[in-house]
Amino acid sequence: GDGGWARLARPAIGLPLAAACALAAVALLGPLLAPHDPLFPAGDPFLPPSAAHPLGTDSVGRDLLSRVLAGTQSTLLAAFVVIASGIAVGAAIGLLAGMAGGIVDHLLMRATDAFLAMPAPILAIAVVGALGPSLENTVIAMVVVWWPLYARIVRGDARAFLARPAAAAARLNRIGALRLGLRHLLPGMAPPVVIAATFDVGLLVLMLAGLSFLGLGSPSPSPELGAMSARGLAYLLQYWWVPVMPGLAVFLLSYVANFAGDALRDLMEDR
């Protein structure tokens, strides 16, 4: 195929990845870019979008742009924490199952299947219900739901690797199972895990917003995109921007993450 830079220069690959990087930068710099404090009124209630307030103000006069930026940051950070934790737990279980085989593999995969069989939103709602509503507890609930996906990917790759001649050669050289896994297996698993993680950002943004919309996130006035849309629905007909702007942010985050996932898959499959 082409060189790496030539592939990145293709619009179908370069544009989504650039958009994802731009959103990540906005999330990191959110509080610095926000023109007002997201927790306190910055003008009259229900001001329409204008030069002073590009996304308008909400029911108590807080600047919606500042709140959407803060909400975007907390949503993306929560998604990254869930994915990093899910990969760590899932990779450890998947690697152990794949390398050990036999009864260990069987038991760990049955446990993984049991988690996968449960509808993720319902399991997450049950966990948050037990722990109490907050963003931290929503993140814990999502990790409980998310690790089995990565365990499956890593376990499948481990079994496939062990069937290859390279694994047999490594065993002949008396390379230990842990060293074999860390040195030879994990680098080869990075591409499918990274692609899955990129798509998962989009899914997690929707699920975090959904749980927040149902009132399972942090209580008001903390700026969570789902809760902002839910509270703004009462004003939809008169002051449409109050629920629509946070909802648009959720759509944009999810769309760009899926777009970037497609581009990453194309980039890695071309190699």
Short mmCIF file of C-alpha atoms in Angstrom, two decimals, residues 16-17 19-20 198-206 247-262:
data_model
loop_
_atom_site.label_atom_id
_atom_site.label_comp_id
_atom_site.label_asym_id
_atom_site.label_seq_id
_atom_site.Cartn_x
_atom_site.Cartn_y
_atom_site.Cartn_z
CA PRO A 16 -12.02 12.35 10.47
CA LEU A 17 -8.78 11.92 12.41
CA ALA A 19 -11.74 16.32 13.50
CA ALA A 20 -11.24 13.82 16.34
CA THR A 198 -12.36 4.58 18.99
CA PHE A 199 -15.83 3.29 18.07
CA ASP A 200 -16.53 2.82 21.79
CA VAL A 201 -15.96 6.54 22.46
CA GLY A 202 -19.02 7.24 20.28
CA LEU A 203 -21.11 4.56 22.01
CA LEU A 204 -20.01 5.67 25.47
CA VAL A 205 -20.82 9.33 24.78
CA LEU A 206 -24.39 8.24 23.90
CA GLY A 247 -28.07 17.42 22.32
CA LEU A 248 -26.18 18.63 19.25
CA ALA A 249 -22.90 18.35 21.18
CA VAL A 250 -23.69 14.68 22.02
CA PHE A 251 -24.52 13.97 18.36
CA LEU A 252 -21.34 15.68 17.14
CA LEU A 253 -19.08 13.83 19.62
CA SER A 254 -20.60 10.46 18.77
CA TYR A 255 -20.55 11.09 15.01
CA VAL A 256 -16.91 12.22 14.95
CA ALA A 257 -15.83 9.22 17.08
CA ASN A 258 -17.53 6.78 14.67
CA PHE A 259 -16.12 8.66 11.67
CA ALA A 260 -12.61 8.43 13.21
CA GLY A 261 -13.12 4.72 13.98
CA ASP A 262 -13.90 4.04 10.30
#
